[in-house]
Amino acid sequence: QSVLTQPPSVSAAPGQKVTISCSGSSSNIGNNYVSWYQQLPGTDPKLLIYDSNERPSGIPDRFSGSKSGTSATLGITGLQTGDEADYYCGTWDNSLSAYVFGTGTKVTVL
Amino acid sequence: QVQLVQSGAEVKKPGASVKVSCKASGYTFTNYAMHWVRQAPGQRLEWMGWINRGNPYTRYSRKFQGRVTITRDTSATTAYMELSRLKSEDTAVYYCARDGGPHWFLDFWGQGTLVTVSS
């Protein structure tokens, strides 16, 4: 079972904003940084956010991350058709001594 | 530029073992740890384990403990993941991914290797 819970899907019209939640516990999100990954259909995952709110070079500022307590959030503004993908949160879990991924969220642009 | 190039697709019978390689280039191999992640068809990402950047210390997911072995050849700048006693449920795409450190994030990924387990 996954220790990080995400909504299965979110959707919005082009240009709108979506947020994706990632709910964990004190053994993972509560005491570690969170990263977010985008997986376009048929491709390998791509790092979008690291250290909870930092963007790697080349990632547009339409993507943002935040963390509060044992939850984290990914925000995507100015939604584009090219943003249709699966999104995963990830972090280290101190109790499991393992890296854990969220359940994944499919973003659909209406 | 950082590149992780994995070995090609494999077809294995149940009970066999598979060894996937991940050739790294564009950075100092021993300065970064390496993770292995798999994704069964239509399923979420699943972490398998990790090999440290300095000494070759490894940590494995409890799910795969006893069946998975992650190694590396620093002279060849290549990491390896071997999974034994394969079952049909092990059919998946297997990825290597570099650990960007120090706060646990996977910054560069290989292209993936499809392993099919079928009798």
JSON list of C-alpha atoms in Angstrom, two decimals:
[
{"chain": "A", "resi": 1, "resn": "GLN", "atom": "CA", "xyz": [0.00, 0.00, 0.00]},
{"chain": "A", "resi": 2, "resn": "SER", "atom": "CA", "xyz": [1.11, 3.59, -0.53]},
{"chain": "A", "resi": 3, "resn": "VAL", "atom": "CA", "xyz": [1.81, 5.87, 2.41]},
{"chain": "A", "resi": 4, "resn": "LEU", "atom": "CA", "xyz": [1.28, 9.05, 0.38]},
{"chain": "A", "resi": 5, "resn": "THR", "atom": "CA", "xyz": [-2.27, 9.71, -0.80]},
{"chain": "A", "resi": 6, "resn": "GLN", "atom": "CA", "xyz": [-3.15, 11.79, -3.84]},
{"chain": "A", "resi": 7, "resn": "PRO", "atom": "CA", "xyz": [-6.48, 12.38, -5.59]},
{"chain": "A", "resi": 8, "resn": "PRO", "atom": "CA", "xyz": [-6.84, 10.01, -8.57]},
{"chain": "A", "resi": 9, "resn": "SER", "atom": "CA", "xyz": [-7.63, 12.81, -10.99]},
{"chain": "A", "resi": 10, "resn": "VAL", "atom": "CA", "xyz": [-8.06, 16.55, -11.37]},
{"chain": "A", "resi": 11, "resn": "SER", "atom": "CA", "xyz": [-9.19, 18.54, -14.38]},
{"chain": "A", "resi": 12, "resn": "ALA", "atom": "CA", "xyz": [-9.62, 22.09, -15.54]},
{"chain": "A", "resi": 13, "resn": "ALA", "atom": "CA", "xyz": [-9.93, 24.13, -18.72]},
{"chain": "A", "resi": 14, "resn": "PRO", "atom": "CA", "xyz": [-6.92, 25.55, -20.53]},
{"chain": "A", "resi": 15, "resn": "GLY", "atom": "CA", "xyz": [-5.54, 28.60, -18.77]},
{"chain": "A", "resi": 16, "resn": "GLN", "atom": "CA", "xyz": [-7.05, 27.64, -15.43]},
{"chain": "A", "resi": 17, "resn": "LYS", "atom": "CA", "xyz": [-5.29, 26.47, -12.28]},
{"chain": "A", "resi": 18, "resn": "VAL", "atom": "CA", "xyz": [-5.21, 23.05, -10.64]},
{"chain": "A", "resi": 19, "resn": "THR", "atom": "CA", "xyz": [-3.81, 21.91, -7.32]},
{"chain": "A", "resi": 20, "resn": "ILE", "atom": "CA", "xyz": [-2.81, 18.38, -6.40]},
{"chain": "A", "resi": 21, "resn": "SER", "atom": "CA", "xyz": [-2.58, 17.35, -2.78]},
{"chain": "A", "resi": 22, "resn": "CYS", "atom": "CA", "xyz": [-0.26, 14.77, -1.27]},
{"chain": "A", "resi": 23, "resn": "SER", "atom": "CA", "xyz": [-1.14, 13.59, 2.21]},
{"chain": "A", "resi": 24, "resn": "GLY", "atom": "CA", "xyz": [1.35, 11.74, 4.39]},
{"chain": "A", "resi": 25, "resn": "SER", "atom": "CA", "xyz": [2.43, 11.50, 8.00]},
{"chain": "A", "resi": 26, "resn": "SER", "atom": "CA", "xyz": [5.07, 12.63, 10.47]},
{"chain": "A", "resi": 27, "resn": "SER", "atom": "CA", "xyz": [7.37, 9.81, 9.36]},
{"chain": "A", "resi": 28, "resn": "ASN", "atom": "CA", "xyz": [7.56, 11.12, 5.81]},
{"chain": "A", "resi": 29, "resn": "ILE", "atom": "CA", "xyz": [6.25, 14.53, 4.69]},
{"chain": "A", "resi": 30, "resn": "GLY", "atom": "CA", "xyz": [6.15, 15.87, 8.24]},
{"chain": "A", "resi": 31, "resn": "ASN", "atom": "CA", "xyz": [9.92, 15.59, 8.61]},
{"chain": "A", "resi": 32, "resn": "ASN", "atom": "CA", "xyz": [11.33, 15.53, 5.09]},
{"chain": "A", "resi": 33, "resn": "TYR", "atom": "CA", "xyz": [11.34, 17.52, 1.89]},
{"chain": "A", "resi": 34, "resn": "VAL", "atom": "CA", "xyz": [8.89, 16.64, -0.87]},
{"chain": "A", "resi": 35, "resn": "SER", "atom": "CA", "xyz": [9.51, 16.30, -4.59]},
{"chain": "A", "resi": 36, "resn": "TRP", "atom": "CA", "xyz": [7.07, 16.17, -7.47]},
{"chain": "A", "resi": 37, "resn": "TYR", "atom": "CA", "xyz": [7.38, 14.31, -10.78]},
{"chain": "A", "resi": 38, "resn": "GLN", "atom": "CA", "xyz": [5.55, 14.64, -14.07]},
{"chain": "A", "resi": 39, "resn": "GLN", "atom": "CA", "xyz": [5.09, 11.59, -16.27]},
{"chain": "A", "resi": 40, "resn": "LEU", "atom": "CA", "xyz": [3.81, 12.34, -19.75]},
{"chain": "A", "resi": 41, "resn": "PRO", "atom": "CA", "xyz": [2.14, 9.39, -21.50]},
{"chain": "A", "resi": 42, "resn": "GLY", "atom": "CA", "xyz": [4.68, 6.76, -22.49]},
{"chain": "A", "resi": 43, "resn": "THR", "atom": "CA", "xyz": [7.69, 8.61, -21.10]},
{"chain": "A", "resi": 44, "resn": "ASP", "atom": "CA", "xyz": [9.96, 8.42, -18.09]},
{"chain": "A", "resi": 45, "resn": "PRO", "atom": "CA", "xyz": [9.18, 10.63, -15.07]},
{"chain": "A", "resi": 46, "resn": "LYS", "atom": "CA", "xyz": [10.60, 14.15, -14.91]},
{"chain": "A", "resi": 47, "resn": "LEU", "atom": "CA", "xyz": [11.48, 16.11, -11.78]},
{"chain": "A", "resi": 48, "resn": "LEU", "atom": "CA", "xyz": [9.24, 19.17, -11.41]},
{"chain": "A", "resi": 49, "resn": "ILE", "atom": "CA", "xyz": [9.78, 20.29, -7.82]},
{"chain": "A", "resi": 50, "resn": "TYR", "atom": "CA", "xyz": [12.40, 19.40, -5.23]},
{"chain": "A", "resi": 51, "resn": "ASP", "atom": "CA", "xyz": [12.99, 20.46, -1.63]},
{"chain": "A", "resi": 52, "resn": "SER", "atom": "CA", "xyz": [9.22, 21.00, -1.41]},
{"chain": "A", "resi": 53, "resn": "ASN", "atom": "CA", "xyz": [9.18, 24.28, -3.35]},
{"chain": "A", "resi": 54, "resn": "GLU", "atom": "CA", "xyz": [12.22, 24.54, -5.61]},
{"chain": "A", "resi": 55, "resn": "ARG", "atom": "CA", "xyz": [12.13, 24.20, -9.38]},
{"chain": "A", "resi": 56, "resn": "PRO", "atom": "CA", "xyz": [14.98, 22.65, -11.37]},
{"chain": "A", "resi": 57, "resn": "SER", "atom": "CA", "xyz": [16.31, 24.82, -14.16]},
{"chain": "A", "resi": 58, "resn": "GLY", "atom": "CA", "xyz": [14.06, 24.68, -17.19]},
{"chain": "A", "resi": 59, "resn": "ILE", "atom": "CA", "xyz": [10.84, 24.11, -15.26]},
{"chain": "A", "resi": 60, "resn": "PRO", "atom": "CA", "xyz": [8.48, 27.06, -15.82]},
{"chain": "A", "resi": 61, "resn": "ASP", "atom": "CA", "xyz": [7.18, 29.04, -12.87]},
{"chain": "A", "resi": 62, "resn": "ARG", "atom": "CA", "xyz": [3.64, 27.88, -13.72]},
{"chain": "A", "resi": 63, "resn": "PHE", "atom": "CA", "xyz": [4.56, 24.92, -11.50]},
{"chain": "A", "resi": 64, "resn": "SER", "atom": "CA", "xyz": [4.85, 25.53, -7.77]},
{"chain": "A", "resi": 65, "resn": "GLY", "atom": "CA", "xyz": [5.14, 23.44, -4.65]},
{"chain": "A", "resi": 66, "resn": "SER", "atom": "CA", "xyz": [4.34, 23.96, -1.00]},
{"chain": "A", "resi": 67, "resn": "LYS", "atom": "CA", "xyz": [4.31, 21.95, 2.20]},
{"chain": "A", "resi": 68, "resn": "SER", "atom": "CA", "xyz": [2.44, 22.35, 5.45]},
{"chain": "A", "resi": 69, "resn": "GLY", "atom": "CA", "xyz": [2.63, 19.83, 8.25]},
{"chain": "A", "resi": 70, "resn": "THR", "atom": "CA", "xyz": [2.11, 16.36, 6.84]},
{"chain": "A", "resi": 71, "resn": "SER", "atom": "CA", "xyz": [0.73, 17.49, 3.47]},
{"chain": "A", "resi": 72, "resn": "ALA", "atom": "CA", "xyz": [2.17, 18.93, 0.31]},
{"chain": "A", "resi": 73, "resn": "THR", "atom": "CA", "xyz": [0.61, 20.60, -2.69]},
{"chain": "A", "resi": 74, "resn": "LEU", "atom": "CA", "xyz": [1.57, 20.98, -6.33]},
{"chain": "A", "resi": 75, "resn": "GLY", "atom": "CA", "xyz": [0.03, 23.90, -8.19]},
{"chain": "A", "resi": 76, "resn": "ILE", "atom": "CA", "xyz": [-0.15, 24.33, -11.94]},
{"chain": "A", "resi": 77, "resn": "THR", "atom": "CA", "xyz": [-1.32, 27.67, -13.30]},
{"chain": "A", "resi": 78, "resn": "GLY", "atom": "CA", "xyz": [-2.06, 28.63, -16.91]},
{"chain": "A", "resi": 79, "resn": "LEU", "atom": "CA", "xyz": [-2.93, 25.02, -17.68]},
{"chain": "A", "resi": 80, "resn": "GLN", "atom": "CA", "xyz": [-1.88, 23.80, -21.12]},
{"chain": "A", "resi": 81, "resn": "THR", "atom": "CA", "xyz": [-2.79, 20.70, -23.10]},
{"chain": "A", "resi": 82, "resn": "GLY", "atom": "CA", "xyz": [0.85, 19.64, -22.79]},
{"chain": "A", "resi": 83, "resn": "ASP", "atom": "CA", "xyz": [0.38, 19.41, -19.02]},
{"chain": "A", "resi": 84, "resn": "GLU", "atom": "CA", "xyz": [-1.85, 16.36, -19.40]},
{"chain": "A", "resi": 85, "resn": "ALA", "atom": "CA", "xyz": [0.12, 13.75, -17.51]},
{"chain": "A", "resi": 86, "resn": "ASP", "atom": "CA", "xyz": [0.37, 11.73, -14.35]},
{"chain": "A", "resi": 87, "resn": "TYR", "atom": "CA", "xyz": [1.88, 13.54, -11.37]},
{"chain": "A", "resi": 88, "resn": "TYR", "atom": "CA", "xyz": [3.52, 11.88, -8.38]},
{"chain": "A", "resi": 89, "resn": "CYS", "atom": "CA", "xyz": [4.77, 13.22, -5.07]},
{"chain": "A", "resi": 90, "resn": "GLY", "atom": "CA", "xyz": [7.71, 11.56, -3.37]},
{"chain": "A", "resi": 91, "resn": "THR", "atom": "CA", "xyz": [9.71, 11.77, -0.17]},
{"chain": "A", "resi": 92, "resn": "TRP", "atom": "CA", "xyz": [11.81, 9.72, 2.24]},
{"chain": "A", "resi": 93, "resn": "ASP", "atom": "CA", "xyz": [9.98, 7.79, 4.94]},
{"chain": "A", "resi": 94, "resn": "ASN", "atom": "CA", "xyz": [11.98, 7.57, 8.17]},
{"chain": "A", "resi": 95, "resn": "SER", "atom": "CA", "xyz": [9.98, 4.64, 9.59]},
{"chain": "A", "resi": 96, "resn": "LEU", "atom": "CA", "xyz": [10.24, 2.53, 6.45]},
{"chain": "A", "resi": 97, "resn": "SER", "atom": "CA", "xyz": [13.79, 3.73, 5.66]},
{"chain": "A", "resi": 98, "resn": "ALA", "atom": "CA", "xyz": [12.60, 3.91, 2.10]},
{"chain": "A", "resi": 99, "resn": "TYR", "atom": "CA", "xyz": [11.70, 6.43, -0.56]},
{"chain": "A", "resi": 100, "resn": "VAL", "atom": "CA", "xyz": [7.95, 6.51, -1.11]},
{"chain": "A", "resi": 101, "resn": "PHE", "atom": "CA", "xyz": [5.82, 7.75, -3.97]},
{"chain": "A", "resi": 102, "resn": "GLY", "atom": "CA", "xyz": [2.27, 8.98, -3.89]},
{"chain": "A", "resi": 103, "resn": "THR", "atom": "CA", "xyz": [-0.61, 7.15, -5.50]},
{"chain": "A", "resi": 104, "resn": "GLY", "atom": "CA", "xyz": [-0.45, 9.42, -8.53]},
{"chain": "A", "resi": 105, "resn": "THR", "atom": "CA", "xyz": [-2.84, 11.99, -10.00]},
{"chain": "A", "resi": 106, "resn": "LYS", "atom": "CA", "xyz": [-3.95, 12.20, -13.60]},
{"chain": "A", "resi": 107, "resn": "VAL", "atom": "CA", "xyz": [-4.35, 15.77, -14.83]},
{"chain": "A", "resi": 108, "resn": "THR", "atom": "CA", "xyz": [-6.84, 16.28, -17.65]},
{"chain": "A", "resi": 109, "resn": "VAL", "atom": "CA", "xyz": [-7.18, 19.51, -19.60]},
{"chain": "A", "resi": 110, "resn": "LEU", "atom": "CA", "xyz": [-10.81, 19.90, -20.60]},
{"chain": "B", "resi": 1, "resn": "GLN", "atom": "CA", "xyz": [24.66, 16.79, -20.00]},
{"chain": "B", "resi": 2, "resn": "VAL", "atom": "CA", "xyz": [23.58, 14.13, -17.56]},
{"chain": "B", "resi": 3, "resn": "GLN", "atom": "CA", "xyz": [22.47, 10.93, -19.27]},
{"chain": "B", "resi": 4, "resn": "LEU", "atom": "CA", "xyz": [21.37, 7.57, -17.92]},
{"chain": "B", "resi": 5, "resn": "VAL", "atom": "CA", "xyz": [21.13, 4.92, -20.62]},
{"chain": "B", "resi": 6, "resn": "GLN", "atom": "CA", "xyz": [19.62, 1.60, -19.69]},
{"chain": "B", "resi": 7, "resn": "SER", "atom": "CA", "xyz": [19.93, -1.83, -21.24]},
{"chain": "B", "resi": 8, "resn": "GLY", "atom": "CA", "xyz": [17.27, -3.20, -23.56]},
{"chain": "B", "resi": 9, "resn": "ALA", "atom": "CA", "xyz": [14.02, -5.02, -22.99]},
{"chain": "B", "resi": 10, "resn": "GLU", "atom": "CA", "xyz": [14.08, -8.51, -21.51]},
{"chain": "B", "resi": 11, "resn": "VAL", "atom": "CA", "xyz": [11.72, -11.48, -21.57]},
{"chain": "B", "resi": 12, "resn": "LYS", "atom": "CA", "xyz": [12.16, -13.96, -18.76]},
{"chain": "B", "resi": 13, "resn": "LYS", "atom": "CA", "xyz": [10.44, -17.09, -17.51]},
{"chain": "B", "resi": 14, "resn": "PRO", "atom": "CA", "xyz": [9.02, -17.31, -13.98]},
{"chain": "B", "resi": 15, "resn": "GLY", "atom": "CA", "xyz": [11.74, -18.23, -11.48]},
{"chain": "B", "resi": 16, "resn": "ALA", "atom": "CA", "xyz": [14.53, -16.73, -13.54]},
{"chain": "B", "resi": 17, "resn": "SER", "atom": "CA", "xyz": [16.62, -13.64, -12.75]},
{"chain": "B", "resi": 18, "resn": "VAL", "atom": "CA", "xyz": [17.12, -10.42, -14.67]},
{"chain": "B", "resi": 19, "resn": "LYS", "atom": "CA", "xyz": [19.93, -7.88, -14.48]},
{"chain": "B", "resi": 20, "resn": "VAL", "atom": "CA", "xyz": [19.34, -4.38, -15.82]},
{"chain": "B", "resi": 21, "resn": "SER", "atom": "CA", "xyz": [22.19, -1.94, -16.38]},
{"chain": "B", "resi": 22, "resn": "CYS", "atom": "CA", "xyz": [22.26, 1.86, -16.25]},
{"chain": "B", "resi": 23, "resn": "LYS", "atom": "CA", "xyz": [25.20, 3.62, -17.89]},
{"chain": "B", "resi": 24, "resn": "ALA", "atom": "CA", "xyz": [25.76, 7.12, -16.49]},
{"chain": "B", "resi": 25, "resn": "SER", "atom": "CA", "xyz": [27.55, 9.97, -18.22]},
{"chain": "B", "resi": 26, "resn": "GLY", "atom": "CA", "xyz": [27.89, 13.73, -17.97]},
{"chain": "B", "resi": 27, "resn": "TYR", "atom": "CA", "xyz": [28.69, 13.89, -14.26]},
{"chain": "B", "resi": 28, "resn": "THR", "atom": "CA", "xyz": [30.99, 12.43, -11.64]},
{"chain": "B", "resi": 29, "resn": "PHE", "atom": "CA", "xyz": [29.44, 9.03, -11.03]},
{"chain": "B", "resi": 30, "resn": "THR", "atom": "CA", "xyz": [30.69, 8.54, -7.47]},
{"chain": "B", "resi": 31, "resn": "ASN", "atom": "CA", "xyz": [29.33, 11.91, -6.30]},
{"chain": "B", "resi": 32, "resn": "TYR", "atom": "CA", "xyz": [25.71, 10.81, -6.58]},
{"chain": "B", "resi": 33, "resn": "ALA", "atom": "CA", "xyz": [23.61, 7.94, -5.30]},
{"chain": "B", "resi": 34, "resn": "MET", "atom": "CA", "xyz": [21.39, 5.94, -7.65]},
{"chain": "B", "resi": 35, "resn": "HIS", "atom": "CA", "xyz": [17.85, 4.69, -7.16]},
{"chain": "B", "resi": 36, "resn": "TRP", "atom": "CA", "xyz": [15.87, 1.98, -8.92]},
{"chain": "B", "resi": 37, "resn": "VAL", "atom": "CA", "xyz": [12.13, 2.42, -9.44]},
{"chain": "B", "resi": 38, "resn": "ARG", "atom": "CA", "xyz": [9.65, 0.23, -11.26]},
{"chain": "B", "resi": 39, "resn": "GLN", "atom": "CA", "xyz": [6.23, 0.77, -12.80]},
{"chain": "B", "resi": 40, "resn": "ALA", "atom": "CA", "xyz": [3.90, -2.10, -13.61]},
{"chain": "B", "resi": 41, "resn": "PRO", "atom": "CA", "xyz": [1.50, -1.55, -16.54]},
{"chain": "B", "resi": 42, "resn": "GLY", "atom": "CA", "xyz": [-1.02, 1.13, -15.61]},
{"chain": "B", "resi": 43, "resn": "GLN", "atom": "CA", "xyz": [0.29, 1.33, -12.07]},
{"chain": "B", "resi": 44, "resn": "ARG", "atom": "CA", "xyz": [2.07, 3.90, -9.93]},
{"chain": "B", "resi": 45, "resn": "LEU", "atom": "CA", "xyz": [5.82, 4.35, -9.42]},
{"chain": "B", "resi": 46, "resn": "GLU", "atom": "CA", "xyz": [7.30, 1.92, -6.91]},
{"chain": "B", "resi": 47, "resn": "TRP", "atom": "CA", "xyz": [10.70, 2.43, -5.25]},
{"chain": "B", "resi": 48, "resn": "MET", "atom": "CA", "xyz": [12.91, -0.64, -5.13]},
{"chain": "B", "resi": 49, "resn": "GLY", "atom": "CA", "xyz": [16.16, 0.48, -3.59]},
{"chain": "B", "resi": 50, "resn": "TRP", "atom": "CA", "xyz": [19.20, 2.72, -3.65]},
{"chain": "B", "resi": 51, "resn": "ILE", "atom": "CA", "xyz": [22.99, 2.54, -3.69]},
{"chain": "B", "resi": 52, "resn": "ASN", "atom": "CA", "xyz": [24.99, 5.17, -1.89]},
{"chain": "B", "resi": 53, "resn": "ARG", "atom": "CA", "xyz": [27.28, 7.63, -3.63]},
{"chain": "B", "resi": 54, "resn": "GLY", "atom": "CA", "xyz": [30.48, 7.00, -1.69]},
{"chain": "B", "resi": 55, "resn": "ASN", "atom": "CA", "xyz": [30.76, 3.59, -0.14]},
{"chain": "B", "resi": 56, "resn": "PRO", "atom": "CA", "xyz": [28.49, 1.10, -1.96]},
{"chain": "B", "resi": 57, "resn": "TYR", "atom": "CA", "xyz": [25.99, 0.91, 0.87]},
{"chain": "B", "resi": 58, "resn": "THR", "atom": "CA", "xyz": [22.57, -0.21, -0.28]},
{"chain": "B", "resi": 59, "resn": "ARG", "atom": "CA", "xyz": [19.03, 0.05, 1.08]},
{"chain": "B", "resi": 60, "resn": "TYR", "atom": "CA", "xyz": [16.13, -1.94, -0.32]},
{"chain": "B", "resi": 61, "resn": "SER", "atom": "CA", "xyz": [12.37, -1.73, -0.06]},
{"chain": "B", "resi": 62, "resn": "ARG", "atom": "CA", "xyz": [11.05, -4.37, 2.31]},
{"chain": "B", "resi": 63, "resn": "LYS", "atom": "CA", "xyz": [8.88, -5.65, -0.52]},
{"chain": "B", "resi": 64, "resn": "PHE", "atom": "CA", "xyz": [11.92, -6.67, -2.54]},
{"chain": "B", "resi": 65, "resn": "GLN", "atom": "CA", "xyz": [14.34, -7.51, 0.27]},
{"chain": "B", "resi": 66, "resn": "GLY", "atom": "CA", "xyz": [16.01, -10.82, -0.47]},
{"chain": "B", "resi": 67, "resn": "ARG", "atom": "CA", "xyz": [15.21, -10.72, -4.19]},
{"chain": "B", "resi": 68, "resn": "VAL", "atom": "CA", "xyz": [16.87, -7.51, -5.36]},
{"chain": "B", "resi": 69, "resn": "THR", "atom": "CA", "xyz": [20.55, -6.62, -5.53]},
{"chain": "B", "resi": 70, "resn": "ILE", "atom": "CA", "xyz": [21.82, -3.20, -6.59]},
{"chain": "B", "resi": 71, "resn": "THR", "atom": "CA", "xyz": [25.48, -2.86, -7.47]},
{"chain": "B", "resi": 72, "resn": "ARG", "atom": "CA", "xyz": [27.72, -0.51, -9.39]},
{"chain": "B", "resi": 73, "resn": "ASP", "atom": "CA", "xyz": [30.96, -0.53, -11.36]},
{"chain": "B", "resi": 74, "resn": "THR", "atom": "CA", "xyz": [32.61, 2.84, -10.81]},
{"chain": "B", "resi": 75, "resn": "SER", "atom": "CA", "xyz": [35.20, 2.27, -13.53]},
{"chain": "B", "resi": 76, "resn": "ALA", "atom": "CA", "xyz": [32.38, 1.71, -16.02]},
{"chain": "B", "resi": 77, "resn": "THR", "atom": "CA", "xyz": [30.13, 4.40, -14.44]},
{"chain": "B", "resi": 78, "resn": "THR", "atom": "CA", "xyz": [27.34, 1.86, -14.53]},
{"chain": "B", "resi": 79, "resn": "ALA", "atom": "CA", "xyz": [24.77, 0.79, -11.97]},
{"chain": "B", "resi": 80, "resn": "TYR", "atom": "CA", "xyz": [22.99, -2.54, -12.00]},
{"chain": "B", "resi": 81, "resn": "MET", "atom": "CA", "xyz": [19.76, -3.92, -10.59]},
{"chain": "B", "resi": 82, "resn": "GLU", "atom": "CA", "xyz": [19.28, -7.67, -10.40]},
{"chain": "B", "resi": 83, "resn": "LEU", "atom": "CA", "xyz": [15.90, -9.15, -9.47]},
{"chain": "B", "resi": 84, "resn": "SER", "atom": "CA", "xyz": [15.67, -12.87, -8.81]},
{"chain": "B", "resi": 85, "resn": "ARG", "atom": "CA", "xyz": [12.88, -15.46, -8.52]},
{"chain": "B", "resi": 86, "resn": "LEU", "atom": "CA", "xyz": [10.81, -13.54, -11.05]},
{"chain": "B", "resi": 87, "resn": "LYS", "atom": "CA", "xyz": [7.03, -13.77, -11.01]},
{"chain": "B", "resi": 88, "resn": "SER", "atom": "CA", "xyz": [4.49, -12.60, -13.57]},
{"chain": "B", "resi": 89, "resn": "GLU", "atom": "CA", "xyz": [3.72, -9.67, -11.25]},
{"chain": "B", "resi": 90, "resn": "ASP", "atom": "CA", "xyz": [7.28, -8.43, -11.81]},
{"chain": "B", "resi": 91, "resn": "THR", "atom": "CA", "xyz": [6.38, -7.49, -15.39]},
{"chain": "B", "resi": 92, "resn": "ALA", "atom": "CA", "xyz": [7.10, -3.78, -15.40]},
{"chain": "B", "resi": 93, "resn": "VAL", "atom": "CA", "xyz": [9.26, -0.97, -16.70]},
{"chain": "B", "resi": 94, "resn": "TYR", "atom": "CA", "xyz": [12.34, -0.59, -14.52]},
{"chain": "B", "resi": 95, "resn": "TYR", "atom": "CA", "xyz": [14.01, 2.82, -14.19]},
{"chain": "B", "resi": 96, "resn": "CYS", "atom": "CA", "xyz": [17.28, 3.97, -12.73]},
{"chain": "B", "resi": 97, "resn": "ALA", "atom": "CA", "xyz": [17.26, 7.52, -11.39]},
{"chain": "B", "resi": 98, "resn": "ARG", "atom": "CA", "xyz": [20.01, 9.69, -9.98]},
{"chain": "B", "resi": 99, "resn": "ASP", "atom": "CA", "xyz": [19.61, 11.06, -6.47]},
{"chain": "B", "resi": 100, "resn": "GLY", "atom": "CA", "xyz": [20.00, 14.83, -6.62]},
{"chain": "B", "resi": 101, "resn": "GLY", "atom": "CA", "xyz": [20.70, 15.00, -2.89]},
{"chain": "B", "resi": 102, "resn": "PRO", "atom": "CA", "xyz": [20.98, 15.94, -0.13]},
{"chain": "B", "resi": 103, "resn": "HIS", "atom": "CA", "xyz": [17.25, 15.95, 0.51]},
{"chain": "B", "resi": 104, "resn": "TRP", "atom": "CA", "xyz": [16.17, 12.87, -1.41]},
{"chain": "B", "resi": 105, "resn": "PHE", "atom": "CA", "xyz": [14.92, 13.69, -4.87]},
{"chain": "B", "resi": 106, "resn": "LEU", "atom": "CA", "xyz": [15.40, 11.91, -8.19]},
{"chain": "B", "resi": 107, "resn": "ASP", "atom": "CA", "xyz": [16.65, 14.47, -10.67]},
{"chain": "B", "resi": 108, "resn": "PHE", "atom": "CA", "xyz": [17.56, 12.47, -13.77]},
{"chain": "B", "resi": 109, "resn": "TRP", "atom": "CA", "xyz": [15.95, 9.27, -14.99]},
{"chain": "B", "resi": 110, "resn": "GLY", "atom": "CA", "xyz": [16.90, 6.54, -17.41]},
{"chain": "B", "resi": 111, "resn": "GLN", "atom": "CA", "xyz": [14.65, 5.76, -20.34]},
{"chain": "B", "resi": 112, "resn": "GLY", "atom": "CA", "xyz": [13.32, 2.62, -18.67]},
{"chain": "B", "resi": 113, "resn": "THR", "atom": "CA", "xyz": [13.73, -1.09, -19.38]},
{"chain": "B", "resi": 114, "resn": "LEU", "atom": "CA", "xyz": [10.69, -3.28, -19.96]},
{"chain": "B", "resi": 115, "resn": "VAL", "atom": "CA", "xyz": [10.98, -6.65, -18.26]},
{"chain": "B", "resi": 116, "resn": "THR", "atom": "CA", "xyz": [8.32, -9.16, -19.23]},
{"chain": "B", "resi": 117, "resn": "VAL", "atom": "CA", "xyz": [7.90, -12.30, -17.15]},
{"chain": "B", "resi": 118, "resn": "SER", "atom": "CA", "xyz": [5.96, -14.96, -18.98]},
{"chain": "B", "resi": 119, "resn": "SER", "atom": "CA", "xyz": [5.97, -18.71, -19.32]}
]
